[in-house]
Coordinates of N, CA, C and O in Angstrom, one line a residue:
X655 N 0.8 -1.2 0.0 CA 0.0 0.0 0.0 C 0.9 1.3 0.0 O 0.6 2.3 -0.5
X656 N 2.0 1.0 0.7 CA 3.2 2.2 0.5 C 3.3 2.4 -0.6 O 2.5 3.3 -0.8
X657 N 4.0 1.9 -1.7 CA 4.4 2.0 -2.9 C 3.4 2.8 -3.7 O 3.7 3.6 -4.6
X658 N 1.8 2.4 -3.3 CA 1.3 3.0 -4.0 C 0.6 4.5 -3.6 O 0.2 5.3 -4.5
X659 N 0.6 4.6 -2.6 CA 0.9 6.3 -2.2 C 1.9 7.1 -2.4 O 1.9 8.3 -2.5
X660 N 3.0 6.0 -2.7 CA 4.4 7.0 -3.4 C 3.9 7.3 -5.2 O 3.7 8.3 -5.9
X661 N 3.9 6.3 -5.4 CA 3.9 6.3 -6.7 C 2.4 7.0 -7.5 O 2.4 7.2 -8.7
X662 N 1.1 7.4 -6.7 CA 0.2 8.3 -6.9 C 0.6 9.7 -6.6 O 0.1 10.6 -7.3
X663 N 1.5 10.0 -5.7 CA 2.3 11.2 -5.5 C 3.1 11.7 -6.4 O 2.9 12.9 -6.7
X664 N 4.0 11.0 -6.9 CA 5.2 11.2 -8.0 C 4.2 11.0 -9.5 O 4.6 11.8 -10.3
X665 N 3.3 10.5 -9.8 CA 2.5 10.4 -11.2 C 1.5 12.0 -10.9 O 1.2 12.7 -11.9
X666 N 1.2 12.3 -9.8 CA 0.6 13.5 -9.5 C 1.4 14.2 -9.7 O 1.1 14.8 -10.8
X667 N 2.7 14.8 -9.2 CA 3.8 15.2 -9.4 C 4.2 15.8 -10.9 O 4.3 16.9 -11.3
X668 N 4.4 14.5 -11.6 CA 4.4 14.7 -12.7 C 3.7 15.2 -13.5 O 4.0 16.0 -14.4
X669 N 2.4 14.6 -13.3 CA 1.3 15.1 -14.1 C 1.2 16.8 -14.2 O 1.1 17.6 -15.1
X670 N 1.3 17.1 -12.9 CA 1.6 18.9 -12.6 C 2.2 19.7 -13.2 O 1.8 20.7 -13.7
X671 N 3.2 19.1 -13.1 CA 4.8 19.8 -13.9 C 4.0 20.1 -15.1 O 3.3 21.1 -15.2
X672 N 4.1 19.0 -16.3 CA 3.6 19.0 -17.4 C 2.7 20.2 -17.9 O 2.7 20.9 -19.0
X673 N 1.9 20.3 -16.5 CA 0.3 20.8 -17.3 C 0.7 22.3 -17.1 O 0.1 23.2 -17.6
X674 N 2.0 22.5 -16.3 CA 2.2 24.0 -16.3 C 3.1 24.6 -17.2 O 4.1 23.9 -17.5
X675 N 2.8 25.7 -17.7 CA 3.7 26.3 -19.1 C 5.4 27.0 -18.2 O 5.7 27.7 -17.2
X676 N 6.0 26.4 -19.1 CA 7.5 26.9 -18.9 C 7.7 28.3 -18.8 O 7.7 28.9 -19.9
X677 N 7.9 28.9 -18.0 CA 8.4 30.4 -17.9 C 10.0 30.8 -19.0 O 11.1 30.6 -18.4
X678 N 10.0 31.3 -20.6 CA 10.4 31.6 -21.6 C 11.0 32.7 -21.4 O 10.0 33.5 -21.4
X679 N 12.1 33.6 -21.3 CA 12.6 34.9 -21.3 C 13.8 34.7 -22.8 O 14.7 34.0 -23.1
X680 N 12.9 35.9 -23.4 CA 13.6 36.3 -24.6 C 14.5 37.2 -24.1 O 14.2 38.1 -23.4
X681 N 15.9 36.9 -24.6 CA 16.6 37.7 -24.9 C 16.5 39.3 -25.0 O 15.7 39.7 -25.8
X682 N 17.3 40.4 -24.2 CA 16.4 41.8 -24.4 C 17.4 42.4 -25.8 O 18.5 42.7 -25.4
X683 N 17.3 42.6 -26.7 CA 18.0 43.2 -27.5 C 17.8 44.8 -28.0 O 16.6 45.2 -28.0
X684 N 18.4 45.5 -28.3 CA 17.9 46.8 -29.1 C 17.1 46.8 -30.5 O 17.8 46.1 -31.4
X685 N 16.1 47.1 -30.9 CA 16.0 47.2 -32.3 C 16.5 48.0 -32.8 O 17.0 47.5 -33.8
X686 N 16.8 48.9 -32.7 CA 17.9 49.9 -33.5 C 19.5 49.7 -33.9 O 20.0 49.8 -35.0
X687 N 20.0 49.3 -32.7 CA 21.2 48.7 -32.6 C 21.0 47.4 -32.7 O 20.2 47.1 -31.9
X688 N 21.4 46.3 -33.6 CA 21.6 45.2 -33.9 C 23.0 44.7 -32.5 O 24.1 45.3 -32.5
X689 N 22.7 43.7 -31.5 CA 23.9 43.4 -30.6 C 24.9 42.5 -31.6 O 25.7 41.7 -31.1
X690 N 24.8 42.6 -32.9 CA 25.7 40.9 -33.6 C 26.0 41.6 -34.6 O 25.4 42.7 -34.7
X691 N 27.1 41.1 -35.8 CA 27.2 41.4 -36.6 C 26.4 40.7 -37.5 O 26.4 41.2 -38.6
X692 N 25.8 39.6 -37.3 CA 25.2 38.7 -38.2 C 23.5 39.4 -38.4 O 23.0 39.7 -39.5
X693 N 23.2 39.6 -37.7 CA 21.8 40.6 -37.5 C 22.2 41.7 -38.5 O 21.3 41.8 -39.3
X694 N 23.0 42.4 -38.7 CA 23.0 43.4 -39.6 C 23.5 42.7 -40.8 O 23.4 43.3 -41.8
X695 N 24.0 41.5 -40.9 CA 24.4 40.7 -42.4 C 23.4 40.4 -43.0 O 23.3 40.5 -44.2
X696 N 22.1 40.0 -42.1 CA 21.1 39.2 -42.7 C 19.9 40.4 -43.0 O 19.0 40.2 -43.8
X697 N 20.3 41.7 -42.1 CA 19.1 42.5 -42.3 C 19.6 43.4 -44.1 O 19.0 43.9 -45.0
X698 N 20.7 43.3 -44.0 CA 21.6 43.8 -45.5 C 20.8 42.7 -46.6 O 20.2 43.1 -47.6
X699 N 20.9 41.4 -46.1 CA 20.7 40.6 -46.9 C 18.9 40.3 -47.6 O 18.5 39.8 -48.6
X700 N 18.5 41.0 -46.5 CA 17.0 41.4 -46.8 C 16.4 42.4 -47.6 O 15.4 42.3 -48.2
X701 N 17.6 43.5 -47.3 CA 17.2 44.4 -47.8 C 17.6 44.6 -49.4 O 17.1 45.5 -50.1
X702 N 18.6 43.5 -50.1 CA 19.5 43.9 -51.1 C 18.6 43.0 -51.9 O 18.7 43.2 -53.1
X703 N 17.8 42.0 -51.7 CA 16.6 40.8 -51.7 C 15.2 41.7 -52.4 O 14.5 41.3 -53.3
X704 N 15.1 43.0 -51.4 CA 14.0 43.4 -51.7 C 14.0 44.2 -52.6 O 13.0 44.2 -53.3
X705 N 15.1 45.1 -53.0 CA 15.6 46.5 -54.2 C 15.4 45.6 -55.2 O 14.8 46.1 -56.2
X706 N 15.9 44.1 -55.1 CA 16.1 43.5 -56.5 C 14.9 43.0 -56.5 O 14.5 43.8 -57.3
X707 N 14.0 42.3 -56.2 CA 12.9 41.9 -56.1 C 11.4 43.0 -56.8 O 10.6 42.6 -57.7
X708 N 11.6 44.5 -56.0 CA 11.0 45.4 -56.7 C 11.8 46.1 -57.9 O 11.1 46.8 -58.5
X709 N 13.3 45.9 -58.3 CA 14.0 46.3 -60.2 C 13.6 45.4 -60.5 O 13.8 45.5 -61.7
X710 N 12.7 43.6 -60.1 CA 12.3 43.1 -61.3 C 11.2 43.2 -61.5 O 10.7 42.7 -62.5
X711 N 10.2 44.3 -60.4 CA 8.9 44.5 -60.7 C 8.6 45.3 -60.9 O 7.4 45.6 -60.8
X712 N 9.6 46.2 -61.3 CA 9.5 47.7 -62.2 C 9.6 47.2 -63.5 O 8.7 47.4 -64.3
X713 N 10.8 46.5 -63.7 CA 10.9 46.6 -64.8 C 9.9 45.5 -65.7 O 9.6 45.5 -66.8
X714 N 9.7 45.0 -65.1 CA 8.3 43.6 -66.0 C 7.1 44.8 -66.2 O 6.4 44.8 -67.3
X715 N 6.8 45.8 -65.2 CA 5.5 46.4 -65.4 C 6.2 47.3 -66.2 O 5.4 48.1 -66.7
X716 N 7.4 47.5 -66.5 CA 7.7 48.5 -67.6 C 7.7 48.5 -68.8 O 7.5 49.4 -69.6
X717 N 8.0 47.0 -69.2 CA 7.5 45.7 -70.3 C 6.5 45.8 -70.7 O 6.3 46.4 -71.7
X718 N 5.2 45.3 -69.7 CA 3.9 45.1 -70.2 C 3.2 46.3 -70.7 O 2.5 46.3 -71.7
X719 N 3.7 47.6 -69.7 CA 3.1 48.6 -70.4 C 3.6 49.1 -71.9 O 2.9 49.6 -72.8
X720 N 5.0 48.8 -71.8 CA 5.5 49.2 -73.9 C 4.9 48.0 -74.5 O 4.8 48.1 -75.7
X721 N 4.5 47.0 -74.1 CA 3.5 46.3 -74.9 C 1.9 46.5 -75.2 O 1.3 46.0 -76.2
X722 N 1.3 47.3 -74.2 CA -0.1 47.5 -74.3 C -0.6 47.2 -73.2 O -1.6 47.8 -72.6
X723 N 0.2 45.9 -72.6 CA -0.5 45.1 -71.4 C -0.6 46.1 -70.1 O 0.1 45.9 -69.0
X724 N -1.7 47.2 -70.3 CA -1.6 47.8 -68.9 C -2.5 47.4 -68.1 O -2.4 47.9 -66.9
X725 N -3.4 46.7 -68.2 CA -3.9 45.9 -66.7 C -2.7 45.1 -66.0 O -2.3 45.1 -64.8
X726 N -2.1 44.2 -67.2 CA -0.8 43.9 -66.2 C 0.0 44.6 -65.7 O 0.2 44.4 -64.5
X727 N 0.6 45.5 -66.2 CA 1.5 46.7 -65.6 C 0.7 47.1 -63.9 O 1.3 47.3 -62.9
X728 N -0.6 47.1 -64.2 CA -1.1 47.6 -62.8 C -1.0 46.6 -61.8 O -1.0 46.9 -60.6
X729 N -0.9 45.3 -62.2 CA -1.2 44.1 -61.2 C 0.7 44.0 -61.1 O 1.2 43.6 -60.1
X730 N 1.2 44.4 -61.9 CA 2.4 44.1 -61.1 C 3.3 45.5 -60.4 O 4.3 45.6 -59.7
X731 N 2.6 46.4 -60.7 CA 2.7 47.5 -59.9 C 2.2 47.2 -58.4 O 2.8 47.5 -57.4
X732 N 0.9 46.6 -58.3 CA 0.2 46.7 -57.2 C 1.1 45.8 -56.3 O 1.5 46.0 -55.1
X733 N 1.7 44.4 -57.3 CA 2.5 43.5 -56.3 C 3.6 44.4 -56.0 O 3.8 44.2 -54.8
X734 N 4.6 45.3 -56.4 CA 5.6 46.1 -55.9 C 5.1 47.0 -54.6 O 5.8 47.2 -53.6
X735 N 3.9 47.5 -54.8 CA 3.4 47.7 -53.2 C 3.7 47.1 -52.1 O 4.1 47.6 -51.1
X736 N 3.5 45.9 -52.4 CA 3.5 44.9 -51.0 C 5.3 44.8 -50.4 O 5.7 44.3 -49.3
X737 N 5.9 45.5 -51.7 CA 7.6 45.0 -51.2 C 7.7 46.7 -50.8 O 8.6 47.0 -50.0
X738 N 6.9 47.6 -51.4 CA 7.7 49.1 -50.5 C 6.5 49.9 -50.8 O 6.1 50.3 -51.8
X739 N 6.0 50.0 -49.7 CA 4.7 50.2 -49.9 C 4.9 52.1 -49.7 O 3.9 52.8 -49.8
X740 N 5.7 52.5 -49.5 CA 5.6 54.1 -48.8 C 6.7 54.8 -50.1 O 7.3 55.9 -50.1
X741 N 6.8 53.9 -51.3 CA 7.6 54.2 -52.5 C 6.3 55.4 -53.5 O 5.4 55.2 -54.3
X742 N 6.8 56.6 -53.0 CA 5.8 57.5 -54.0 C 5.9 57.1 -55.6 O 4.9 57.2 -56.3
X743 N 7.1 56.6 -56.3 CA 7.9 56.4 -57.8 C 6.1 55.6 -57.9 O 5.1 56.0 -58.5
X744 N 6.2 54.2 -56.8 CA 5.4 53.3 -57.5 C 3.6 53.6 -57.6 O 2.9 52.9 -58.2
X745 N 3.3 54.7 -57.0 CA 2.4 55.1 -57.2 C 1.9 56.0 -58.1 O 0.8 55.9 -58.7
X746 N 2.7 56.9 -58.2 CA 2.9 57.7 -59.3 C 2.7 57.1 -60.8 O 1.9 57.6 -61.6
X747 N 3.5 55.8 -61.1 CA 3.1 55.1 -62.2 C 1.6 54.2 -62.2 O 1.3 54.0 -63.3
X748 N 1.0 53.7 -61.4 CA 0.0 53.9 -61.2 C -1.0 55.1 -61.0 O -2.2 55.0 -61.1
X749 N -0.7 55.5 -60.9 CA -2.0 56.6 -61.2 C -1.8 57.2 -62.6 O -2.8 57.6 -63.2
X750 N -0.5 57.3 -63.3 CA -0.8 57.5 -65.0 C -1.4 56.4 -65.3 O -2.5 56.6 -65.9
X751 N -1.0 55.0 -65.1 CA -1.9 53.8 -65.7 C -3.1 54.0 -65.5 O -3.6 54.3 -66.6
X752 N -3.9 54.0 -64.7 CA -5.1 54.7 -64.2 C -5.6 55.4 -65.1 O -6.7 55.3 -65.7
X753 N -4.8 56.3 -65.1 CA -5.7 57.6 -65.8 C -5.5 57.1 -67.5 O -6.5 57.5 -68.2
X754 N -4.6 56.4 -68.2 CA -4.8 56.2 -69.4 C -5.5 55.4 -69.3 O -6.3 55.8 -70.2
X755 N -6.0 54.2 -68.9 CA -7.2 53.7 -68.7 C -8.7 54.1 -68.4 O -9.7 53.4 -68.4
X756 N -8.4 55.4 -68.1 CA -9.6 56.3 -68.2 C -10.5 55.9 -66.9 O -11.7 55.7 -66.8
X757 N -9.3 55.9 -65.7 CA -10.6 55.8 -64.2 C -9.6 56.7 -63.8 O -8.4 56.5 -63.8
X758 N -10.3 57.6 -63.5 CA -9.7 59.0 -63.4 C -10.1 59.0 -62.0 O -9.6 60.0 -61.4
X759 N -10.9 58.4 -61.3 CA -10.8 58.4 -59.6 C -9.6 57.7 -59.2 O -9.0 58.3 -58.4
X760 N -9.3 56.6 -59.4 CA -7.9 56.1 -59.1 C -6.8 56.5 -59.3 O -5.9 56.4 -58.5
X761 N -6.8 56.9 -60.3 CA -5.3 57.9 -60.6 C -5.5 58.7 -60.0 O -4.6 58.8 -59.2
X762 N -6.7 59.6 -59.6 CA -6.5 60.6 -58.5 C -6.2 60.4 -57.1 O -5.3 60.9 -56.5
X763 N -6.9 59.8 -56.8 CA -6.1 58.6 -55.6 C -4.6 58.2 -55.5 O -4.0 58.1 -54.4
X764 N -3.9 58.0 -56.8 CA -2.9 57.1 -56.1 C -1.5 58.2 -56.6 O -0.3 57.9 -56.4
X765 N -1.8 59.4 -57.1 CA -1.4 60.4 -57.5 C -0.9 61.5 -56.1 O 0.1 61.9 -55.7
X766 N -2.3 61.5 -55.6 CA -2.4 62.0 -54.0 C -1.5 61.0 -53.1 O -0.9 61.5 -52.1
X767 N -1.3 59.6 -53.3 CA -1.2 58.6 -52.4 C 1.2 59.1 -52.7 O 2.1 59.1 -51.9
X768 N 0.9 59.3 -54.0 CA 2.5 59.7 -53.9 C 2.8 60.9 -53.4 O 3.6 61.0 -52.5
X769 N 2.3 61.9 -53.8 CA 2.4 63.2 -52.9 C 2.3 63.3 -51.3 O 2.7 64.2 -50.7
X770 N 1.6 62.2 -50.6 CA 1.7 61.9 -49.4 C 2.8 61.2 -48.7 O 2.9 60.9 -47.5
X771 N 3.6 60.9 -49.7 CA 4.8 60.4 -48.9 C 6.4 61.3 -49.5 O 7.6 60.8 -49.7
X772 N 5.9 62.9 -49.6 CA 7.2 63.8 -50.0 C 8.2 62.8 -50.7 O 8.9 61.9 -50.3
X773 N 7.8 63.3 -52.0 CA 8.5 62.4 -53.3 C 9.9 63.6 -53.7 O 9.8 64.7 -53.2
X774 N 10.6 63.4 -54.2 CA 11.4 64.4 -54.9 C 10.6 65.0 -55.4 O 9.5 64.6 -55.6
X775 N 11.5 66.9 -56.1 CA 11.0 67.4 -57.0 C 9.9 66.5 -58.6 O 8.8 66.6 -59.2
X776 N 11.2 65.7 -58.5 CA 10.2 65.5 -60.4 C 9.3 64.4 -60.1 O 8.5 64.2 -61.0
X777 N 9.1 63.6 -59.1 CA 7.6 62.6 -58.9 C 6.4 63.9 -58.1 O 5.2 63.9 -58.4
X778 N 6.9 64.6 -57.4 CA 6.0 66.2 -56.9 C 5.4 67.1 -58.6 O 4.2 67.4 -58.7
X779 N 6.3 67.3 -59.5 CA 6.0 67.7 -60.9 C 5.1 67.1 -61.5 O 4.1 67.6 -61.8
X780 N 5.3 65.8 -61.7 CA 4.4 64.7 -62.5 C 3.2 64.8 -61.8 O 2.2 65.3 -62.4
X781 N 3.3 64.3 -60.6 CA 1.7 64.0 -59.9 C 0.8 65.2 -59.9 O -0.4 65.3 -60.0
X782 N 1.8 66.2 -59.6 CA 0.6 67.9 -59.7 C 0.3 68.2 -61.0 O -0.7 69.0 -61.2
X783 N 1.0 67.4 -62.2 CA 0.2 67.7 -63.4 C -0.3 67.2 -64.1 O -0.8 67.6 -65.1
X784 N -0.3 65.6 -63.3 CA -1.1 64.4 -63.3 C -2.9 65.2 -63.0 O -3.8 65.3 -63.8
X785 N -2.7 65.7 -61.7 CA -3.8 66.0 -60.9 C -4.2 67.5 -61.5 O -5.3 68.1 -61.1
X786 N -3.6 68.0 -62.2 CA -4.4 69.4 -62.7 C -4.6 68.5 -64.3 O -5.3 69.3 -64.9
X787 N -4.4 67.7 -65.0 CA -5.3 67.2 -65.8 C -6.5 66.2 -65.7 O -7.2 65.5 -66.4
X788 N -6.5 66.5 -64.5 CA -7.7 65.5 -64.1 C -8.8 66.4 -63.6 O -10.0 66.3 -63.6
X789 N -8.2 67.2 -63.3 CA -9.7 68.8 -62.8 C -10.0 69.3 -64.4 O -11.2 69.6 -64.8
X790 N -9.1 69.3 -64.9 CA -9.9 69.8 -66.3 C -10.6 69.2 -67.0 O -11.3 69.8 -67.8
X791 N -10.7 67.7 -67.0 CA -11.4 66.6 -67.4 C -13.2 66.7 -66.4 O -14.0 65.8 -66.6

């Protein structure tokens, strides 16, 4: 009868342990300062991934549109969004696509959408005269 008072104790025991979650402490690091040099290799490495990633999706929608293909040009513009979404350049070419496709509310939209993220002078040039041929229309 001993044995088995030990051994309902120790299977209790265990059972316990189990059912409680491990206390986990992450590591405290900086986000700003990277503590490794490998952290800044791989964040390099992300980022040199992504430039090339969106020069191949400039330039494919740069393709389709000297072909005609501007609904594609827009679908692969829209996919370059998703890699730099605060890029006024890529909006800006969307909203001419837009507007030669004649939805002149979306070009106005995404014309505004580049001027909201202080573009250089010549993407600021284009979209203001993007947007004053669209009031005259």
């Amino acid at each position: 009868m001993k044995h088995h008072k030990i051994a309902i104790v120790c299977l209790s025991s265990f059972l316990w342990a189990c059912s409680t979650k491990p206390t986990v402490t992450a590591p405290v690091t900086d986000p700003i300062t990277p503590n490794s040099s490998s952290t800044t290799t791989d964040s390099n490495d992300n980022n040199v991934k992504r430039r090339s990633a969106l020069n191949s999706l400039l330039n494919l929608a740069e393709q389709q549109e000297s072909q005609g293909n501007l609904q594609g040009a827009t679908r692969t513009l829209e996919r370059a969004i998703r890699i730099s979404p605060r890029n006024p350049e890529i909006y800006l070419q969307l909203a001419e696509l837009n507007y030669r496709q004649g939805r002149n509310s979306q070009a106005e939209s995404f014309a505004e959408k580049a001027l909201s993220f202080n573009p250089n002078d010549t993407i600021t040039e284009k979209a203001e005269l993007l947007l004053k041929n669209l009031e005259t229309k």
